[in-house]
Amino acid sequence: MAESIRARGLVKRFGELVAVDGIDFSVAEGECFGLIGPNGAGKTSTIRMITCVSPLTAGELHVAGMDTRTEGRRIKAILGIVPQETNLDPDLTVWQNLAVYARYFDIPAPEARRRAAEVLELFQLLDRRGEVVDNLSGGMKRRLTVARALINEPKILVLDEPTTGLDPQARHMVWQKLRYLQGQGITMLLTSHYMEEATHLCDRLVVMHLGRILAEGAPNELIEQHVGRQVLEVHLDDGRRAEAFDLLQRHDGLRIEEVEGVLYVFRQGQAWQPILDALAGFGEGARLREATLEDVFLQITGRGILE
């Protein structure tokens, strides 16, 4: 399958700070590819190089076969960008925001009107086309920001935290539209702090930390590889938690983490029933749940907050 984005030995430095430290990855045409990691992992620096906003320090970076060092204008013409912060013009109407944005791509007015109506209908905003943006809800503004990114009919859609601040209903609506767009052949590059979002949308993703890629694969593959299919959580008071910990240590093949008074127990490729039987006396304080991408994220990058 052809590559939409290809990075080899990609480096970004800011003085002595190495924000991106020699990473390799590729994004196939029509794929939704995710970049996840804690703050300071290098995700934004990577996005800024891909979108030709920031020059790379070293390595190679090609977008749709074009070199970001020399063909920035051509690359920008095929990108749709949804920034992390909503940057619509609050004093213009919904329609005017799209019309002004279309001019940046030299789209003729009749064609711009056709495309604007199409994307507004897609995101259920057509009936709001005459509304001043400042009067819209936060969810509507976010949907309009995504709609605006489609006005130039991009080959690659770059989504930087696309559903930040949305309520669950609006978030799922945006996910539905993004899956539809991917079905139309648009390649997507996604950064998100919502692990559920990355799981829903991404065909593959990388976990970044301190400028490096620590893991790469499909979400379900990463969960199976790093965590296993299920996680046991033990929520008990201090005395009983110590008792449960001692009991768990008698079983082989377990990894146990204690975080703020909760025991997280991981096991791969083995049956949980003997463990559950042993913990039966602890009642609902011990529960088995499905493993998630968030478990992978915390396993790989750690549970501490880095500033």
One Martini backbone bead per residue (centre of mass of N, CA, C, O) as a GRO file, in nm:
protein
  307
    1MET     BB    1   0.098   0.035   0.021
    2ALA     BB    2   0.082   0.352   0.007
    3GLU     BB    3   0.241   0.645   0.121
    4SER     BB    4   0.167   0.944   0.296
    5ILE     BB    5   0.380   0.895   0.534
    6ARG     BB    6   0.745   0.953   0.589
    7ALA     BB    7   0.974   0.858   0.852
    8ARG     BB    8   1.339   0.916   0.901
    9GLY     BB    9   1.520   1.012   1.154
   10LEU     BB   10   1.350   1.213   1.322
   11VAL     BB   11   1.439   1.557   1.411
   12LYS     BB   12   1.392   1.783   1.705
   13ARG     BB   13   1.534   2.098   1.798
   14PHE     BB   14   1.573   2.319   2.100
   15GLY     BB   15   1.863   2.343   2.122
   16GLU     BB   16   1.907   2.119   2.385
   17LEU     BB   17   1.631   2.023   2.304
   18VAL     BB   18   1.479   1.702   2.246
   19ALA     BB   19   1.170   1.641   2.101
   20VAL     BB   20   1.285   1.462   1.857
   21ASP     BB   21   1.445   1.116   1.848
   22GLY     BB   22   1.470   0.941   1.578
   23ILE     BB   23   1.209   0.869   1.409
   24ASP     BB   24   0.997   0.595   1.282
   25PHE     BB   25   0.738   0.618   1.021
   26SER     BB   26   0.418   0.514   0.870
   27VAL     BB   27   0.150   0.611   0.638
   28ALA     BB   28  -0.118   0.497   0.494
   29GLU     BB   29  -0.342   0.501   0.270
   30GLY     BB   30  -0.649   0.543   0.446
   31GLU     BB   31  -0.538   0.584   0.724
   32CYS     BB   32  -0.549   0.570   1.083
   33PHE     BB   33  -0.310   0.759   1.267
   34GLY     BB   34  -0.148   0.753   1.585
   35LEU     BB   35  -0.057   0.992   1.850
   36ILE     BB   36   0.067   0.900   2.167
   37GLY     BB   37   0.107   1.083   2.480
   38PRO     BB   38   0.244   1.275   2.682
   39ASN     BB   39   0.340   1.554   2.778
   40GLY     BB   40   0.638   1.601   2.589
   41ALA     BB   41   0.671   1.361   2.365
   42GLY     BB   42   0.642   1.503   2.044
   43LYS     BB   43   0.376   1.538   1.884
   44THR     BB   44   0.360   1.839   1.800
   45SER     BB   45   0.634   1.850   1.657
   46THR     BB   46   0.557   1.642   1.443
   47ILE     BB   47   0.313   1.790   1.325
   48ARG     BB   48   0.467   2.054   1.244
   49MET     BB   49   0.642   1.909   1.033
   50ILE     BB   50   0.420   1.785   0.853
   51THR     BB   51   0.281   2.089   0.814
   52CYS     BB   52   0.519   2.300   0.766
   53VAL     BB   53   0.583   2.490   1.033
   54SER     BB   54   0.839   2.309   1.108
   55PRO     BB   55   1.157   2.241   1.086
   56LEU     BB   56   1.373   2.006   1.049
   57THR     BB   57   1.683   1.892   1.174
   58ALA     BB   58   1.655   1.577   1.097
   59GLY     BB   59   1.619   1.374   0.836
   60GLU     BB   60   1.309   1.233   0.703
   61LEU     BB   61   1.017   1.391   0.523
   62HIS     BB   62   0.717   1.262   0.375
   63VAL     BB   63   0.435   1.393   0.178
   64ALA     BB   64   0.303   1.251  -0.075
   65GLY     BB   65   0.620   1.233  -0.179
   66MET     BB   66   0.705   1.499  -0.032
   67ASP     BB   67   0.933   1.731   0.067
   68THR     BB   68   0.936   1.937   0.345
   69ARG     BB   69   1.186   2.117   0.269
   70THR     BB   70   1.071   2.196  -0.054
   71GLU     BB   71   0.719   2.135  -0.045
   72GLY     BB   72   0.524   2.300   0.144
   73ARG     BB   73   0.297   2.423  -0.036
   74ARG     BB   74   0.196   2.155  -0.158
   75ILE     BB   75   0.128   2.018   0.107
   76LYS     BB   76  -0.078   2.225   0.226
   77ALA     BB   77  -0.292   2.181  -0.011
   78ILE     BB   78  -0.355   1.861   0.106
   79LEU     BB   79  -0.440   1.974   0.383
   80GLY     BB   80  -0.618   1.909   0.685
   81ILE     BB   81  -0.671   2.122   0.979
   82VAL     BB   82  -0.710   2.040   1.331
   83PRO     BB   83  -0.683   2.215   1.592
   84GLN     BB   84  -0.679   2.224   1.928
   85GLU     BB   85  -0.765   2.514   1.884
   86THR     BB   86  -1.017   2.716   1.835
   87ASN     BB   87  -0.992   2.943   1.521
   88LEU     BB   88  -1.228   3.108   1.476
   89ASP     BB   89  -1.432   3.367   1.367
   90PRO     BB   90  -1.652   3.521   1.588
   91ASP     BB   91  -1.776   3.759   1.386
   92LEU     BB   92  -1.857   3.543   1.198
   93THR     BB   93  -2.010   3.334   1.017
   94VAL     BB   94  -2.022   3.024   0.923
   95TRP     BB   95  -2.007   3.081   0.618
   96GLN     BB   96  -1.775   3.294   0.624
   97ASN     BB   97  -1.554   3.110   0.732
   98LEU     BB   98  -1.548   2.928   0.479
   99ALA     BB   99  -1.507   3.141   0.259
  100VAL     BB  100  -1.237   3.251   0.360
  101TYR     BB  101  -1.081   2.982   0.360
  102ALA     BB  102  -1.112   2.921   0.051
  103ARG     BB  103  -0.923   3.153  -0.049
  104TYR     BB  104  -0.647   3.018   0.034
  105PHE     BB  105  -0.714   2.800  -0.224
  106ASP     BB  106  -0.849   2.926  -0.478
  107ILE     BB  107  -1.159   2.893  -0.462
  108PRO     BB  108  -1.420   2.923  -0.625
  109ALA     BB  109  -1.715   3.044  -0.528
  110PRO     BB  110  -1.911   2.821  -0.630
  111GLU     BB  111  -1.742   2.586  -0.509
  112ALA     BB  112  -1.740   2.686  -0.218
  113ARG     BB  113  -2.046   2.666  -0.176
  114ARG     BB  114  -2.072   2.365  -0.225
  115ARG     BB  115  -1.875   2.270  -0.004
  116ALA     BB  116  -2.003   2.409   0.239
  117ALA     BB  117  -2.275   2.262   0.225
  118GLU     BB  118  -2.160   1.977   0.252
  119VAL     BB  119  -2.011   2.003   0.534
  120LEU     BB  120  -2.254   2.111   0.696
  121GLU     BB  121  -2.432   1.866   0.652
  122LEU     BB  122  -2.245   1.653   0.773
  123PHE     BB  123  -2.239   1.838   1.064
  124GLN     BB  124  -2.518   1.966   1.124
  125LEU     BB  125  -2.499   2.311   1.013
  126LEU     BB  126  -2.681   2.438   0.790
  127ASP     BB  127  -2.896   2.589   0.983
  128ARG     BB  128  -2.626   2.780   1.089
  129ARG     BB  129  -2.495   2.962   0.859
  130GLY     BB  130  -2.604   3.260   0.984
  131GLU     BB  131  -2.439   3.226   1.237
  132VAL     BB  132  -2.264   3.346   1.478
  133VAL     BB  133  -2.003   3.193   1.623
  134ASP     BB  134  -2.029   3.314   1.918
  135ASN     BB  135  -2.328   3.161   1.946
  136LEU     BB  136  -2.208   2.896   1.972
  137SER     BB  137  -2.136   2.608   2.074
  138GLY     BB  138  -1.868   2.418   2.144
  139GLY     BB  139  -1.952   2.178   1.962
  140MET     BB  140  -2.008   2.343   1.703
  141LYS     BB  141  -1.727   2.465   1.673
  142ARG     BB  142  -1.581   2.197   1.640
  143ARG     BB  143  -1.735   2.099   1.390
  144LEU     BB  144  -1.654   2.345   1.216
  145THR     BB  145  -1.349   2.294   1.222
  146VAL     BB  146  -1.367   2.029   1.067
  147ALA     BB  147  -1.520   2.131   0.820
  148ARG     BB  148  -1.307   2.340   0.728
  149ALA     BB  149  -1.078   2.119   0.667
  150LEU     BB  150  -1.259   2.020   0.394
  151ILE     BB  151  -1.271   2.254   0.171
  152ASN     BB  152  -1.000   2.132   0.005
  153GLU     BB  153  -1.004   1.832  -0.025
  154PRO     BB  154  -0.825   1.642   0.138
  155LYS     BB  155  -0.592   1.377   0.173
  156ILE     BB  156  -0.507   1.495   0.462
  157LEU     BB  157  -0.600   1.458   0.808
  158VAL     BB  158  -0.532   1.674   1.083
  159LEU     BB  159  -0.577   1.569   1.433
  160ASP     BB  160  -0.581   1.784   1.719
  161GLU     BB  161  -0.777   1.712   1.944
  162PRO     BB  162  -1.089   1.705   1.817
  163THR     BB  163  -1.271   1.649   2.117
  164THR     BB  164  -1.218   1.874   2.293
  165GLY     BB  165  -1.486   1.949   2.520
  166LEU     BB  166  -1.680   1.727   2.459
  167ASP     BB  167  -1.945   1.561   2.473
  168PRO     BB  168  -2.032   1.240   2.423
  169GLN     BB  169  -2.230   1.290   2.189
  170ALA     BB  170  -2.044   1.471   2.014
  171ARG     BB  171  -1.807   1.278   1.995
  172HIS     BB  172  -1.957   1.046   1.847
  173MET     BB  173  -2.033   1.215   1.602
  174VAL     BB  174  -1.744   1.274   1.506
  175TRP     BB  175  -1.655   0.982   1.475
  176GLN     BB  176  -1.857   0.908   1.257
  177LYS     BB  177  -1.752   1.115   1.045
  178LEU     BB  178  -1.458   1.014   1.034
  179ARG     BB  179  -1.523   0.730   0.935
  180TYR     BB  180  -1.653   0.824   0.675
  181LEU     BB  181  -1.404   0.971   0.557
  182GLN     BB  182  -1.225   0.723   0.548
  183GLY     BB  183  -1.418   0.571   0.350
  184GLN     BB  184  -1.334   0.801   0.122
  185GLY     BB  185  -0.990   0.800   0.156
  186ILE     BB  186  -0.894   0.949   0.400
  187THR     BB  187  -0.623   1.048   0.564
  188MET     BB  188  -0.520   1.005   0.915
  189LEU     BB  189  -0.399   1.224   1.180
  190LEU     BB  190  -0.378   1.148   1.534
  191THR     BB  191  -0.434   1.327   1.834
  192SER     BB  192  -0.472   1.199   2.181
  193HIS     BB  193  -0.609   1.166   2.527
  194TYR     BB  194  -0.822   0.965   2.420
  195MET     BB  195  -0.823   0.630   2.427
  196GLU     BB  196  -1.099   0.568   2.305
  197GLU     BB  197  -1.053   0.723   2.044
  198ALA     BB  198  -0.806   0.567   1.940
  199THR     BB  199  -0.951   0.293   1.934
  200HIS     BB  200  -1.182   0.370   1.735
  201LEU     BB  201  -0.996   0.510   1.488
  202CYS     BB  202  -0.736   0.341   1.486
  203ASP     BB  203  -0.535   0.124   1.312
  204ARG     BB  204  -0.279   0.280   1.411
  205LEU     BB  205  -0.003   0.332   1.655
  206VAL     BB  206   0.188   0.549   1.868
  207VAL     BB  207   0.409   0.556   2.147
  208MET     BB  208   0.515   0.843   2.315
  209HIS     BB  209   0.844   0.935   2.475
  210LEU     BB  210   1.073   1.163   2.489
  211GLY     BB  211   1.082   1.155   2.150
  212ARG     BB  212   0.990   0.852   2.142
  213ILE     BB  213   0.927   0.525   2.029
  214LEU     BB  214   0.781   0.248   2.219
  215ALA     BB  215   0.523   0.185   2.030
  216GLU     BB  216   0.358  -0.032   1.773
  217GLY     BB  217   0.012  -0.055   1.656
  218ALA     BB  218  -0.263  -0.197   1.714
  219PRO     BB  219  -0.461  -0.158   1.973
  220ASN     BB  220  -0.520  -0.464   2.034
  221GLU     BB  221  -0.226  -0.557   2.016
  222LEU     BB  222  -0.115  -0.381   2.248
  223ILE     BB  223  -0.291  -0.494   2.470
  224GLU     BB  224  -0.199  -0.790   2.445
  225GLN     BB  225   0.113  -0.741   2.475
  226HIS     BB  226   0.118  -0.543   2.753
  227VAL     BB  227  -0.148  -0.668   2.930
  228GLY     BB  228  -0.393  -0.802   2.815
  229ARG     BB  229  -0.737  -0.866   2.831
  230GLN     BB  230  -0.713  -0.834   3.153
  231VAL     BB  231  -0.802  -0.663   3.467
  232LEU     BB  232  -0.722  -0.642   3.809
  233GLU     BB  233  -0.911  -0.489   4.070
  234VAL     BB  234  -0.820  -0.360   4.407
  235HIS     BB  235  -1.062  -0.239   4.651
  236LEU     BB  236  -0.928  -0.154   4.968
  237ASP     BB  237  -0.837  -0.148   5.262
  238ASP     BB  238  -0.541  -0.165   5.411
  239GLY     BB  239  -0.563  -0.446   5.542
  240ARG     BB  240  -0.691  -0.605   5.298
  241ARG     BB  241  -0.482  -0.528   5.087
  242ALA     BB  242  -0.243  -0.674   5.215
  243GLU     BB  243  -0.379  -0.951   5.205
  244ALA     BB  244  -0.416  -0.961   4.896
  245PHE     BB  245  -0.118  -0.928   4.822
  246ASP     BB  246  -0.015  -1.186   4.957
  247LEU     BB  247  -0.192  -1.377   4.789
  248LEU     BB  248  -0.092  -1.296   4.502
  249GLN     BB  249   0.218  -1.375   4.547
  250ARG     BB  250   0.151  -1.697   4.520
  251HIS     BB  251   0.133  -1.625   4.216
  252ASP     BB  252   0.209  -1.679   3.902
  253GLY     BB  253   0.232  -1.433   3.642
  254LEU     BB  254   0.230  -1.158   3.800
  255ARG     BB  255   0.141  -0.808   3.787
  256ILE     BB  256   0.193  -0.551   4.036
  257GLU     BB  257   0.012  -0.249   4.113
  258GLU     BB  258   0.032   0.047   4.320
  259VAL     BB  259  -0.235   0.302   4.321
  260GLU     BB  260  -0.376   0.481   4.544
  261GLY     BB  261  -0.483   0.197   4.687
  262VAL     BB  262  -0.458   0.030   4.413
  263LEU     BB  263  -0.475  -0.282   4.260
  264TYR     BB  264  -0.292  -0.393   3.975
  265VAL     BB  265  -0.356  -0.684   3.771
  266PHE     BB  266  -0.143  -0.884   3.559
  267ARG     BB  267  -0.223  -1.121   3.282
  268GLN     BB  268  -0.083  -1.359   3.045
  269GLY     BB  269  -0.222  -1.648   2.905
  270GLN     BB  270  -0.411  -1.692   3.165
  271ALA     BB  271  -0.612  -1.794   3.399
  272TRP     BB  272  -0.832  -1.633   3.645
  273GLN     BB  273  -0.994  -1.823   3.834
  274PRO     BB  274  -0.793  -1.885   4.067
  275ILE     BB  275  -0.783  -1.588   4.159
  276LEU     BB  276  -1.086  -1.544   4.210
  277ASP     BB  277  -1.115  -1.768   4.420
  278ALA     BB  278  -0.906  -1.646   4.623
  279LEU     BB  279  -1.090  -1.357   4.626
  280ALA     BB  280  -1.385  -1.415   4.721
  281GLY     BB  281  -1.368  -1.290   5.024
  282PHE     BB  282  -1.365  -0.972   4.897
  283GLY     BB  283  -1.569  -0.938   4.693
  284GLU     BB  284  -1.614  -0.624   4.531
  285GLY     BB  285  -1.305  -0.538   4.570
  286ALA     BB  286  -1.278  -0.749   4.330
  287ARG     BB  287  -1.222  -0.683   3.974
  288LEU     BB  288  -1.291  -0.777   3.641
  289ARG     BB  289  -1.157  -0.632   3.339
  290GLU     BB  290  -1.111  -0.481   3.055
  291ALA     BB  291  -0.870  -0.396   2.863
  292THR     BB  292  -0.688  -0.096   2.772
  293LEU     BB  293  -0.514   0.162   2.633
  294GLU     BB  294  -0.459   0.298   2.904
  295ASP     BB  295  -0.292   0.068   3.021
  296VAL     BB  296  -0.069   0.089   2.814
  297PHE     BB  297   0.014   0.380   2.859
  298LEU     BB  298   0.093   0.339   3.165
  299GLN     BB  299   0.298   0.111   3.124
  300ILE     BB  300   0.497   0.272   2.931
  301THR     BB  301   0.497   0.586   3.068
  302GLY     BB  302   0.355   0.597   3.325
  303ARG     BB  303   0.196   0.760   3.621
  304GLY     BB  304   0.343   1.007   3.606
  305ILE     BB  305   0.390   1.355   3.605
  306LEU     BB  306   0.507   1.553   3.338
  307GLU     BB  307   0.675   1.893   3.289
   0.00000   0.00000   0.00000
